[in-house]
PDB file of N, CA, C and O in Angstrom:
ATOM      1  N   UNK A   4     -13.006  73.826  67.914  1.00 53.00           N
ATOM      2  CA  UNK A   4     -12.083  73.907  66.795  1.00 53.00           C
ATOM      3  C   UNK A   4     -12.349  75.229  66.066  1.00 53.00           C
ATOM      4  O   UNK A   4     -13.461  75.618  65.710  1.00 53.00           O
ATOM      5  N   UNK A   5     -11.151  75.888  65.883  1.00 76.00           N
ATOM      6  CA  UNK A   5     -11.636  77.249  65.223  1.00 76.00           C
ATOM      7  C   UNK A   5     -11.857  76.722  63.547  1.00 76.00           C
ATOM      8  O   UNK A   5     -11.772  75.541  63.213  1.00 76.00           O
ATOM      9  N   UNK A   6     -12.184  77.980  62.499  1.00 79.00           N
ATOM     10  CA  UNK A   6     -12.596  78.090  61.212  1.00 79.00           C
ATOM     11  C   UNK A   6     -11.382  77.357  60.357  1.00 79.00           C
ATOM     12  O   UNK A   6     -11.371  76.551  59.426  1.00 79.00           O
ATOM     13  N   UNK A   7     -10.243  78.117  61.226  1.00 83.00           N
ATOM     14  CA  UNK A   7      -9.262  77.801  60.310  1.00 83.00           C
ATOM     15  C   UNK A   7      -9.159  76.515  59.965  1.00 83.00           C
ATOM     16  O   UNK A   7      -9.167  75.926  58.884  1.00 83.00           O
ATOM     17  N   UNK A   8      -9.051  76.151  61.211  1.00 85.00           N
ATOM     18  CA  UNK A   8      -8.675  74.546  61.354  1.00 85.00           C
ATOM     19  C   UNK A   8      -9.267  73.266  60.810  1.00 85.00           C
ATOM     20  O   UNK A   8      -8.726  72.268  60.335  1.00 85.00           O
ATOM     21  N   UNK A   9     -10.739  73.631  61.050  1.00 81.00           N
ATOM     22  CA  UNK A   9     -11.544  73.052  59.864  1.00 81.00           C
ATOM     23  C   UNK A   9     -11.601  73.051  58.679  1.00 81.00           C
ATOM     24  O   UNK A   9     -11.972  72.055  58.059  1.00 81.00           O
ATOM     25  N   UNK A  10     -11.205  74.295  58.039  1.00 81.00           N
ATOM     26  CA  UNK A  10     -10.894  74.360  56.606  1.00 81.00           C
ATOM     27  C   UNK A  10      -9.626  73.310  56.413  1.00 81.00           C
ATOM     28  O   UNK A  10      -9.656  72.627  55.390  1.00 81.00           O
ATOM     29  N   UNK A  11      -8.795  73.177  57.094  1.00 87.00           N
ATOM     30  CA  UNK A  11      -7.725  72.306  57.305  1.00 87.00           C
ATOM     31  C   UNK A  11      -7.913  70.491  56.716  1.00 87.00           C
ATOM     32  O   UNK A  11      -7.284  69.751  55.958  1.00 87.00           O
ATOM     33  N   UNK A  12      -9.124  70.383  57.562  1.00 86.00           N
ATOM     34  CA  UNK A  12      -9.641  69.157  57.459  1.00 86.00           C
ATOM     35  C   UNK A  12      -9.288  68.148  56.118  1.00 86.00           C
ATOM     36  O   UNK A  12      -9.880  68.507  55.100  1.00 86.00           O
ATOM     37  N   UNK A  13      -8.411  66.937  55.961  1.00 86.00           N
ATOM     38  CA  UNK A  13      -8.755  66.347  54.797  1.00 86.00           C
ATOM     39  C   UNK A  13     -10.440  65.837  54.272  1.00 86.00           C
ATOM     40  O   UNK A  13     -11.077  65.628  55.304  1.00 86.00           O
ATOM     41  N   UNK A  14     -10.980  65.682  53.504  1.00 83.00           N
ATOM     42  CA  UNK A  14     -11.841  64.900  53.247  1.00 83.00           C
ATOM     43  C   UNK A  14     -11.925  63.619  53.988  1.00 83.00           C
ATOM     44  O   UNK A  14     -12.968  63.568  54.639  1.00 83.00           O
ATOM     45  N   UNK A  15     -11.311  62.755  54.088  1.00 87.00           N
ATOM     46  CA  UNK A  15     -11.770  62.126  55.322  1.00 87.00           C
ATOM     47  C   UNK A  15     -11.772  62.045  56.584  1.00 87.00           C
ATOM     48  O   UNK A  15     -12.147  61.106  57.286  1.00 87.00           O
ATOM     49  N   UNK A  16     -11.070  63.692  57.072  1.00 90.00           N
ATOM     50  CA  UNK A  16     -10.827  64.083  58.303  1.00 90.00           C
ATOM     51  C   UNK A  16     -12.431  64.854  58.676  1.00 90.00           C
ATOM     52  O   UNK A  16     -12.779  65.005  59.848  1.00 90.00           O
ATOM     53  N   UNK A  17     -13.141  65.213  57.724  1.00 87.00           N
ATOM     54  CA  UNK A  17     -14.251  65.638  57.611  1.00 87.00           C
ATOM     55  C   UNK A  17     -15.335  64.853  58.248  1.00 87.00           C
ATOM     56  O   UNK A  17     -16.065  65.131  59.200  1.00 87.00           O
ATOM     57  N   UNK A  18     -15.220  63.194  57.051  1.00 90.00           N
ATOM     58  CA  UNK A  18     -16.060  62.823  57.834  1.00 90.00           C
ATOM     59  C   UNK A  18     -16.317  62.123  58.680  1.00 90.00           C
ATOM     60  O   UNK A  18     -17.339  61.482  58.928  1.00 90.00           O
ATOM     61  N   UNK A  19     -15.078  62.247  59.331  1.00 92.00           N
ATOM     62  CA  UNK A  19     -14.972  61.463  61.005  1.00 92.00           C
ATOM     63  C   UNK A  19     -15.273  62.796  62.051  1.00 92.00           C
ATOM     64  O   UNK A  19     -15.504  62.654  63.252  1.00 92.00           O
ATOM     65  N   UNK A  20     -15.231  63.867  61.478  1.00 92.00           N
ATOM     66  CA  UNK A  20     -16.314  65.005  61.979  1.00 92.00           C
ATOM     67  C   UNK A  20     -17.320  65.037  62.054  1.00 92.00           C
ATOM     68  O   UNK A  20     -18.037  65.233  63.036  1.00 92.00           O
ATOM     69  N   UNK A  21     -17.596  64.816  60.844  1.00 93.00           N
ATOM     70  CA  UNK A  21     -19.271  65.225  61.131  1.00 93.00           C
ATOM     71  C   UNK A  21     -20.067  63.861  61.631  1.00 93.00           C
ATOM     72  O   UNK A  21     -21.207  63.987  62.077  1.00 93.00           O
ATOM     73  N   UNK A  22     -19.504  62.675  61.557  1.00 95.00           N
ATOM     74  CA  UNK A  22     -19.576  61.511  62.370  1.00 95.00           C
ATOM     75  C   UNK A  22     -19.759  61.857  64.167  1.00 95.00           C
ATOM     76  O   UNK A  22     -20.692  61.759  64.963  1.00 95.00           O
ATOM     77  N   UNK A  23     -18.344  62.292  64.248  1.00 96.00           N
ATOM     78  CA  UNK A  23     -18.857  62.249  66.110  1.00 96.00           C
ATOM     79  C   UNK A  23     -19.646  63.736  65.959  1.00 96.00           C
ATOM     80  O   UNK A  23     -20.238  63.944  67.018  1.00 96.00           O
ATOM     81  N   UNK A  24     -19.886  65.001  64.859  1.00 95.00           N
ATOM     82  CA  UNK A  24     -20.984  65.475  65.823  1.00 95.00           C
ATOM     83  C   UNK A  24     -22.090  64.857  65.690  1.00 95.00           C
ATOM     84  O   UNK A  24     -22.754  65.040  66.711  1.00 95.00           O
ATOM     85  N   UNK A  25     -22.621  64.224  64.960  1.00 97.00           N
ATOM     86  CA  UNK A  25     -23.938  63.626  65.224  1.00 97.00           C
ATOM     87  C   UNK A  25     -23.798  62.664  66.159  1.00 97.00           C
ATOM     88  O   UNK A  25     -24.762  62.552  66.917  1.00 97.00           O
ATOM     89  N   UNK A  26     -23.135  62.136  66.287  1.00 97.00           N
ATOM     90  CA  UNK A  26     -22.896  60.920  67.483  1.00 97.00           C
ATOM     91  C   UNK A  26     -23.429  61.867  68.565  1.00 97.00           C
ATOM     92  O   UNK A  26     -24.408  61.488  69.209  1.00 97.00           O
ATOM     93  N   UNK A  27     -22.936  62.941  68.802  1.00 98.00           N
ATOM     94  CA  UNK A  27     -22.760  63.982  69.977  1.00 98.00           C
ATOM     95  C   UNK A  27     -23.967  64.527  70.131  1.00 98.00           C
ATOM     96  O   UNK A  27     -24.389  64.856  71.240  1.00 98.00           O
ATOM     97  N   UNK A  28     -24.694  64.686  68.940  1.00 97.00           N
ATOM     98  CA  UNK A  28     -26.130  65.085  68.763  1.00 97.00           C
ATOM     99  C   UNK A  28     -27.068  64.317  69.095  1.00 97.00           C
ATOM    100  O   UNK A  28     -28.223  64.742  69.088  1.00 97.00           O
ATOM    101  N   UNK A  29     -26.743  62.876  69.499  1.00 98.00           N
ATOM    102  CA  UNK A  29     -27.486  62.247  69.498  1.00 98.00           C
ATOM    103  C   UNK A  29     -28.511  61.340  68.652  1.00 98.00           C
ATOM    104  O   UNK A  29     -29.705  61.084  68.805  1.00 98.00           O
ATOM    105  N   UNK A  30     -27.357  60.884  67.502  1.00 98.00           N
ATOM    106  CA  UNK A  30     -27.696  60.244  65.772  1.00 98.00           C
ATOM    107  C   UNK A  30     -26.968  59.108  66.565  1.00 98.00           C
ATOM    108  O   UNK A  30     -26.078  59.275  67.399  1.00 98.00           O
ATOM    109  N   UNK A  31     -27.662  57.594  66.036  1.00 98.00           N
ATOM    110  CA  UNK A  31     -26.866  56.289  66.469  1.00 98.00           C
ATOM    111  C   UNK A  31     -26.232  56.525  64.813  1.00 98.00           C
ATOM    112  O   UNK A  31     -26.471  57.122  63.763  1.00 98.00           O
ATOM    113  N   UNK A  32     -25.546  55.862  65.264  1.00 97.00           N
ATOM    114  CA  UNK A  32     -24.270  55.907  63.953  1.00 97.00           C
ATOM    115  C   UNK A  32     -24.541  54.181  63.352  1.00 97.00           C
ATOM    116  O   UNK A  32     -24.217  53.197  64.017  1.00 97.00           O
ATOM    117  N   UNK A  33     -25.076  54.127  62.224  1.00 96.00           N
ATOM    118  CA  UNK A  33     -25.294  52.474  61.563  1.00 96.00           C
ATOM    119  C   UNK A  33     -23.999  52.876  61.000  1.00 96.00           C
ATOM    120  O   UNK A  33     -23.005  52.828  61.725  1.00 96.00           O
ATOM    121  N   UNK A  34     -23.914  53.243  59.854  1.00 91.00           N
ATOM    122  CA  UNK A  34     -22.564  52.996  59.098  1.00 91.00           C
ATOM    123  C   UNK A  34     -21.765  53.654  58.870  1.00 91.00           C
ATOM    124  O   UNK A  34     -22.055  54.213  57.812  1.00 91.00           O
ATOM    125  N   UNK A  35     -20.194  54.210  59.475  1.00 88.00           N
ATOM    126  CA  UNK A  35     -19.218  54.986  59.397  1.00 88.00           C
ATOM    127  C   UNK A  35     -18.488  55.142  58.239  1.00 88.00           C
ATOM    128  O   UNK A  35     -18.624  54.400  57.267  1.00 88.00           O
ATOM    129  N   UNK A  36     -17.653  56.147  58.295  1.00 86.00           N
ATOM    130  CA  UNK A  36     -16.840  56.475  56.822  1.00 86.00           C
ATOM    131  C   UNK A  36     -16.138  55.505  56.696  1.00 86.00           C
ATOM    132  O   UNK A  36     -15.499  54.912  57.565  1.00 86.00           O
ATOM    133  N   UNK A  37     -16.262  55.202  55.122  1.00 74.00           N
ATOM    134  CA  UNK A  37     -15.425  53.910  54.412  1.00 74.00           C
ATOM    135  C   UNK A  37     -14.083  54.958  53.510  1.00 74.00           C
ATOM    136  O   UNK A  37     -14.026  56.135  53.153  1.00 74.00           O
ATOM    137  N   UNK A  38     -13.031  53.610  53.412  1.00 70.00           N
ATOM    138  CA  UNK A  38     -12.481  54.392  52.058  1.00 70.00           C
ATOM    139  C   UNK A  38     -13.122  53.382  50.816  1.00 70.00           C
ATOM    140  O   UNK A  38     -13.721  52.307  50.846  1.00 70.00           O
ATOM    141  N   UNK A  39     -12.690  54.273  49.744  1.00 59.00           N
ATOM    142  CA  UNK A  39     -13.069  53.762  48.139  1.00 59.00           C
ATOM    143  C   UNK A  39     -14.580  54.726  47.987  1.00 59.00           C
ATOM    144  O   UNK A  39     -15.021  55.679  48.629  1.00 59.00           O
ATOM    145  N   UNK A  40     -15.112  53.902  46.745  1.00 58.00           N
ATOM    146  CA  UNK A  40     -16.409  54.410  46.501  1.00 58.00           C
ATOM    147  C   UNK A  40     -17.375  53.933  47.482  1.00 58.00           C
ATOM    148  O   UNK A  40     -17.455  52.928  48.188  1.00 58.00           O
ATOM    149  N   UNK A  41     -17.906  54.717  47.345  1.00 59.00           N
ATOM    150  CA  UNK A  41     -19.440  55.119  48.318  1.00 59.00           C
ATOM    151  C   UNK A  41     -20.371  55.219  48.335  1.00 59.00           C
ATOM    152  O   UNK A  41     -21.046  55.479  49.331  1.00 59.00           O
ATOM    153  N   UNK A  42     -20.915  54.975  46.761  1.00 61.00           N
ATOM    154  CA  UNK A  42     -22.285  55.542  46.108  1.00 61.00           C
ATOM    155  C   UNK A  42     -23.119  55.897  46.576  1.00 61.00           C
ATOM    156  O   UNK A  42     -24.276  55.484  46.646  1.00 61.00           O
ATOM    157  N   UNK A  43     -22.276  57.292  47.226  1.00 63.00           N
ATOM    158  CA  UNK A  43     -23.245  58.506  47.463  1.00 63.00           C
ATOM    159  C   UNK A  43     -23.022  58.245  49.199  1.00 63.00           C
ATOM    160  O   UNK A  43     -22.858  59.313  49.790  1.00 63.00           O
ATOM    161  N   UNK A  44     -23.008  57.648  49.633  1.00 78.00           N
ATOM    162  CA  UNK A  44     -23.332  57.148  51.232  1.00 78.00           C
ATOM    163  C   UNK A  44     -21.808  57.186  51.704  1.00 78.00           C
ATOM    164  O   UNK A  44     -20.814  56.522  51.408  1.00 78.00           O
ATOM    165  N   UNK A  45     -22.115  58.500  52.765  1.00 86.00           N
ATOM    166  CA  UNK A  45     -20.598  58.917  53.123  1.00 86.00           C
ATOM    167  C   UNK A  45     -21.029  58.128  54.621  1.00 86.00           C
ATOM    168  O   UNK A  45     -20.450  57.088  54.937  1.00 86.00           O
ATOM    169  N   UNK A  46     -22.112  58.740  55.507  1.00 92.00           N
ATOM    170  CA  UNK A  46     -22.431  57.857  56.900  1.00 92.00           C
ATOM    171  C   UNK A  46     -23.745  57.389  56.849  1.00 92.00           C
ATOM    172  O   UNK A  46     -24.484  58.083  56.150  1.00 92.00           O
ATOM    173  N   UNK A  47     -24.346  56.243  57.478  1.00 94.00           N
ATOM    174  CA  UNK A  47     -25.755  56.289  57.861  1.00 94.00           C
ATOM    175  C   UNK A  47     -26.120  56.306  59.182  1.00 94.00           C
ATOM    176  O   UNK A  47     -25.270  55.713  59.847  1.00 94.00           O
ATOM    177  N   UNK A  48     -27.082  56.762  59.890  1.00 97.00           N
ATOM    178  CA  UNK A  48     -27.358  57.420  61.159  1.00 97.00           C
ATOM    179  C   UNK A  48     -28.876  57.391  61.180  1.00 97.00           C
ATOM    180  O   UNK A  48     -29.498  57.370  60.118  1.00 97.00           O
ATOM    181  N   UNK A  49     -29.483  57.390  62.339  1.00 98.00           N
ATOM    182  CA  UNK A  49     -30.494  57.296  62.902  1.00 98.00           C
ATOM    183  C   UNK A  49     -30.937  57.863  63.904  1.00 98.00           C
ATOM    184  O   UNK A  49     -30.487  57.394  64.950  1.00 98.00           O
ATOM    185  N   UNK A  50     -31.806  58.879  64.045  1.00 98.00           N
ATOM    186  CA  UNK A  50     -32.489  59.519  65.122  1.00 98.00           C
ATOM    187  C   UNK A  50     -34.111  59.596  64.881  1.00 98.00           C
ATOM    188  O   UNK A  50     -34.713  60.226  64.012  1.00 98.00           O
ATOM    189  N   UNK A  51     -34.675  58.686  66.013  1.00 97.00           N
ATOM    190  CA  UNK A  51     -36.123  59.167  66.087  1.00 97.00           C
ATOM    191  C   UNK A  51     -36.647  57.983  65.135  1.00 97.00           C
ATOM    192  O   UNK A  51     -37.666  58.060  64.448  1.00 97.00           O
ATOM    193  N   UNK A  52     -35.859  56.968  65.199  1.00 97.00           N
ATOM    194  CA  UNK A  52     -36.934  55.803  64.274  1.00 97.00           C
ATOM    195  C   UNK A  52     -36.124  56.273  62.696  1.00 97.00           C
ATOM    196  O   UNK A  52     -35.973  55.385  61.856  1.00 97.00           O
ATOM    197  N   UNK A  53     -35.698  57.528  62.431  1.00 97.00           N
ATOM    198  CA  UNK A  53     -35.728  57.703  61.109  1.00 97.00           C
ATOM    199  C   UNK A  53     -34.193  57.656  60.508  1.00 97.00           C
ATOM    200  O   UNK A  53     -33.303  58.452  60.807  1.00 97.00           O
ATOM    201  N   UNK A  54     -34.103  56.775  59.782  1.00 97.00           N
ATOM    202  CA  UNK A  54     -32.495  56.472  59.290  1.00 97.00           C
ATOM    203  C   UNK A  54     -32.530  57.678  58.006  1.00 97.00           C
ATOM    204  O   UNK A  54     -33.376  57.722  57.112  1.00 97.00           O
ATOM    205  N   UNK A  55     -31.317  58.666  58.201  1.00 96.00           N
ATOM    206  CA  UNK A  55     -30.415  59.463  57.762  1.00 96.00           C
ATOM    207  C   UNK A  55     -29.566  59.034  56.403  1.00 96.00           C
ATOM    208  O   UNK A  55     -28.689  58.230  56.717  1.00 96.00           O
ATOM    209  N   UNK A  56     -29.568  59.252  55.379  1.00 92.00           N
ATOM    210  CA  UNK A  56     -28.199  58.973  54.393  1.00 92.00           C
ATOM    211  C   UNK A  56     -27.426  60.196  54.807  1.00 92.00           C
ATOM    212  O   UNK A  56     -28.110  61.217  54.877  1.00 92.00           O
ATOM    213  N   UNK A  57     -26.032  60.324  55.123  1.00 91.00           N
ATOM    214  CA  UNK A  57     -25.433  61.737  54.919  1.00 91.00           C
ATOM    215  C   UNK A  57     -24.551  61.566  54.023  1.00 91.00           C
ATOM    216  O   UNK A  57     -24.252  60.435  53.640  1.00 91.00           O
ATOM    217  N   UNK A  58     -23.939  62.767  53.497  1.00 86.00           N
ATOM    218  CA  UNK A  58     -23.435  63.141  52.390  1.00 86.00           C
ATOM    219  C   UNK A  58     -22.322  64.004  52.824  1.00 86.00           C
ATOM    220  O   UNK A  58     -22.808  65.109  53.063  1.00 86.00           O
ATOM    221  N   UNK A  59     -21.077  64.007  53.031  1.00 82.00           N
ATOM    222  CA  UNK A  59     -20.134  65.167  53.127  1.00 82.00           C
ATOM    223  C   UNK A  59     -19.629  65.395  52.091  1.00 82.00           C
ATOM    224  O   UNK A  59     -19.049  64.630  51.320  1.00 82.00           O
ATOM    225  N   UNK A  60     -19.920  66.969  51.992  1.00 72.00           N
ATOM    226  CA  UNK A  60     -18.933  67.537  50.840  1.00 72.00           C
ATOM    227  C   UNK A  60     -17.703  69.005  52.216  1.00 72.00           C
ATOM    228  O   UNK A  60     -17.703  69.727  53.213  1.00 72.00           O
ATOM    229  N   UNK A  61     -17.166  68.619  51.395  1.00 59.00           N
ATOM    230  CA  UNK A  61     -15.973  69.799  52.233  1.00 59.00           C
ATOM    231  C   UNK A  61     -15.293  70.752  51.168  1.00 59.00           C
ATOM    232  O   UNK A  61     -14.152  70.759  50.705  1.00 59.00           O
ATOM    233  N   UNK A  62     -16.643  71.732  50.894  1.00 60.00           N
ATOM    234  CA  UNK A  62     -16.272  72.306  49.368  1.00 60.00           C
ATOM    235  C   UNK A  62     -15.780  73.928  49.953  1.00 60.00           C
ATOM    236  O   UNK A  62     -15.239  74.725  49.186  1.00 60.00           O
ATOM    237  N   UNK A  63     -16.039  74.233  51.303  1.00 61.00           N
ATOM    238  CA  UNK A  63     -15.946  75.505  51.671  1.00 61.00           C
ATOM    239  C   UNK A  63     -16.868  76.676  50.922  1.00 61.00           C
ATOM    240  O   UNK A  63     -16.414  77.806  50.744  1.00 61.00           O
ATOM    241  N   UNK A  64     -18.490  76.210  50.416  1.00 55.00           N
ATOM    242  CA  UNK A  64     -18.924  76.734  50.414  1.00 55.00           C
ATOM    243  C   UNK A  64     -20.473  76.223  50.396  1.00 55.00           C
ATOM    244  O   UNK A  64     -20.475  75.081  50.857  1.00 55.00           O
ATOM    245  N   UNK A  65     -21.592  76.570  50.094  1.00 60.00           N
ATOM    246  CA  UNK A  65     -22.918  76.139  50.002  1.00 60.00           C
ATOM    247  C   UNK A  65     -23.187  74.892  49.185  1.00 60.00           C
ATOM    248  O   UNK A  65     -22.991  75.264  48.029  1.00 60.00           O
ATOM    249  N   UNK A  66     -23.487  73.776  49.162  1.00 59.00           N
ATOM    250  CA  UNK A  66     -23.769  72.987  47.933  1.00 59.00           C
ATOM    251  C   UNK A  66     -25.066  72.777  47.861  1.00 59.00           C
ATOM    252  O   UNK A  66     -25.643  72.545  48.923  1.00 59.00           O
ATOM    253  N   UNK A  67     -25.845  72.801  46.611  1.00 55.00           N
ATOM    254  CA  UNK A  67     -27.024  72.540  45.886  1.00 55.00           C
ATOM    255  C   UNK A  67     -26.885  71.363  45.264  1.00 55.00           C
ATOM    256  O   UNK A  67     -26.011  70.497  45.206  1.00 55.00           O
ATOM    257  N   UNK A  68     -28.136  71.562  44.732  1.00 57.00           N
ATOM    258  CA  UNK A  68     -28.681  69.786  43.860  1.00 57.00           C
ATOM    259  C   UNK A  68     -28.023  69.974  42.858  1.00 57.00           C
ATOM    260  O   UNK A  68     -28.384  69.290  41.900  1.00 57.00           O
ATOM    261  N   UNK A  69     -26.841  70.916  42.619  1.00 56.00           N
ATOM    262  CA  UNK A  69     -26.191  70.906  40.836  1.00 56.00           C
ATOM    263  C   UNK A  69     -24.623  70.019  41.406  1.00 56.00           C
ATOM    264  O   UNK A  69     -24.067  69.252  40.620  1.00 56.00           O
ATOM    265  N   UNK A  70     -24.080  70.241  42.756  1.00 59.00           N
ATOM    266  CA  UNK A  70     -23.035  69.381  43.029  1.00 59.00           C
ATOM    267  C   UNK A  70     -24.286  68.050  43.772  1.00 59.00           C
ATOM    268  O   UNK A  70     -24.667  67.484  42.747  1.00 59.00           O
ATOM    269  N   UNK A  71     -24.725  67.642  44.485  1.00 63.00           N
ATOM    270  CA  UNK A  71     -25.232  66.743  45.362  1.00 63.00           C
ATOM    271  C   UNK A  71     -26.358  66.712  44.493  1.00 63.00           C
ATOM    272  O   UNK A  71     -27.229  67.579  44.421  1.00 63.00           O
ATOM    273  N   UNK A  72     -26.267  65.366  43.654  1.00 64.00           N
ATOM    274  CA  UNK A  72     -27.600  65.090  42.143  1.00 64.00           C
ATOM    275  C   UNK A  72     -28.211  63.238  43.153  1.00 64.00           C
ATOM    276  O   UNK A  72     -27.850  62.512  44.079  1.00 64.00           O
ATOM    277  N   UNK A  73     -29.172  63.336  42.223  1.00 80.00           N
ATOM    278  CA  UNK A  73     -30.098  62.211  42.460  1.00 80.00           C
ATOM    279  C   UNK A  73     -30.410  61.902  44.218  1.00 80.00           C
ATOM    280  O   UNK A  73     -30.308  60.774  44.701  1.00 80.00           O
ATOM    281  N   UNK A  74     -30.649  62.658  44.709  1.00 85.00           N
ATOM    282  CA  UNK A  74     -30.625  62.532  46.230  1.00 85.00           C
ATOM    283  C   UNK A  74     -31.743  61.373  46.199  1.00 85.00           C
ATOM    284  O   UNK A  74     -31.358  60.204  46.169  1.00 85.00           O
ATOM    285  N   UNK A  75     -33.050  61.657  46.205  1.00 85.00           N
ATOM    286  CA  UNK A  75     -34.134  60.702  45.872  1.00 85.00           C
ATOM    287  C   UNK A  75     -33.533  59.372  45.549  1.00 85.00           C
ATOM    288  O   UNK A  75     -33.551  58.584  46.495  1.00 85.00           O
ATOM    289  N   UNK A  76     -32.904  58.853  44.223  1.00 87.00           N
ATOM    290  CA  UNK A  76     -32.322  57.526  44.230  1.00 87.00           C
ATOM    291  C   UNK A  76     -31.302  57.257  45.097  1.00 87.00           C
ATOM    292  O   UNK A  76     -31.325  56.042  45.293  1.00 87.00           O
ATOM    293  N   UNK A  77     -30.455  57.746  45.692  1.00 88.00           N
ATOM    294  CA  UNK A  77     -29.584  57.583  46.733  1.00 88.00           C
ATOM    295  C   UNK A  77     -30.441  57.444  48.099  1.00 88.00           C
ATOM    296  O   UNK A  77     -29.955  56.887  49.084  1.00 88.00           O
ATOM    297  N   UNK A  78     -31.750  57.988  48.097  1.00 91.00           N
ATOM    298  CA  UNK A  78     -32.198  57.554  49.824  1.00 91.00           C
ATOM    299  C   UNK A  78     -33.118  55.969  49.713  1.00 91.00           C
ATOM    300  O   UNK A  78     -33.640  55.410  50.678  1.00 91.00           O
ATOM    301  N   UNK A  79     -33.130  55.514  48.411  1.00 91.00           N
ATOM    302  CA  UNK A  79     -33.694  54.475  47.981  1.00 91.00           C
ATOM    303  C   UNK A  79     -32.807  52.947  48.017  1.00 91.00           C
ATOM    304  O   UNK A  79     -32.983  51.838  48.522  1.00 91.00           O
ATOM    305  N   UNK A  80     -31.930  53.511  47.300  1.00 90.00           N
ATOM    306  CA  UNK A  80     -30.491  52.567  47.299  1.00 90.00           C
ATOM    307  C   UNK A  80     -30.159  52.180  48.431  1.00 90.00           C
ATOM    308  O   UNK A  80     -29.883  50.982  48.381  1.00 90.00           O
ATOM    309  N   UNK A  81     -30.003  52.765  49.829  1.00 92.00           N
ATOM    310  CA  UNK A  81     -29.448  52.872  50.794  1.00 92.00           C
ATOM    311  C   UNK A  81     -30.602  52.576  52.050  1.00 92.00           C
ATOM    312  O   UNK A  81     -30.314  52.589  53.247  1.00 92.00           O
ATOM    313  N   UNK A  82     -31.696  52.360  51.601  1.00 94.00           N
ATOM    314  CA  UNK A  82     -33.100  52.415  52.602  1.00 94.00           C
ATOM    315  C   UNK A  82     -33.393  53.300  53.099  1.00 94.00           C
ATOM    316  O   UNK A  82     -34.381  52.958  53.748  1.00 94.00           O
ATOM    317  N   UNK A  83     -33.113  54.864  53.366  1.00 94.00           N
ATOM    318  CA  UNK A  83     -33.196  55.938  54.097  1.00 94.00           C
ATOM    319  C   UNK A  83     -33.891  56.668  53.592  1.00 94.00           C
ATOM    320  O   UNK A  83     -34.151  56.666  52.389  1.00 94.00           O
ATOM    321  N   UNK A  84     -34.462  57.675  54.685  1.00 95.00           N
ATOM    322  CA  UNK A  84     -35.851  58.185  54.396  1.00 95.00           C
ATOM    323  C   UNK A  84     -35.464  60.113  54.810  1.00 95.00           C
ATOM    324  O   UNK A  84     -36.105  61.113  54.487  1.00 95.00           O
ATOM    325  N   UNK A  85     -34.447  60.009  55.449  1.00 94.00           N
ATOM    326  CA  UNK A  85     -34.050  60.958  55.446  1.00 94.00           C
ATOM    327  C   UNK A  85     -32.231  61.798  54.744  1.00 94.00           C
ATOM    328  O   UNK A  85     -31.302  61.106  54.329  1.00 94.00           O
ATOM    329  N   UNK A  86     -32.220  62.693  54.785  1.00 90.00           N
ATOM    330  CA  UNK A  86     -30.897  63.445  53.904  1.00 90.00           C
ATOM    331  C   UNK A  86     -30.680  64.549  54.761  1.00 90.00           C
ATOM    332  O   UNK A  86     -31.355  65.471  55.220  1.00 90.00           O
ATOM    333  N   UNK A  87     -28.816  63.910  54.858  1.00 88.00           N
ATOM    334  CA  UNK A  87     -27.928  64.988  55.833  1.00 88.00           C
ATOM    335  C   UNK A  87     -26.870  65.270  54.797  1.00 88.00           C
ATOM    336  O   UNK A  87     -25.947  66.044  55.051  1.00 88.00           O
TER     337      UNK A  87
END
């Protein structure tokens, strides 16, 4: 898929992206994109024993801990030990 096209992406076209690439990567996929709220938990995934919270933002640029806050209570909430 070129740049463009991805920029294209709706928000939840996103994260049925970044869903099969980790699928593709080799992440078992526990819990896929929902609609509604999410608190915080866009997919959960697992590689290596270690369950994943991920987070999509589709901001078209870098995001930090000033957009993506409380990561720590979100890998708690959710049982996960790791952050995508």
């Amino acid at each position: 898929m070129y740049e463009c096209e991805i920029r294209k992406l709706s928000h939840e076209e996103w994260e049925f992206f970044a869903q099969d690439v980790l699928f593709y990567l080799g992440f078992e996929i526990l819990e896929g994109p929902s609609e509604g709220p999410d608190a915080g938990l866009d997919l959960k995934v697992r590689k290596d024993g270690i369950d994943f919270l991920v987070s999509c933002k589709h901001l078209n640029r870098n995001i930090g801990t000033s957009i993506e806050q409380d990561i720590s209570d979100k890998l708690l909430q959710h049982n996960c030990t790791g952050f995508i």
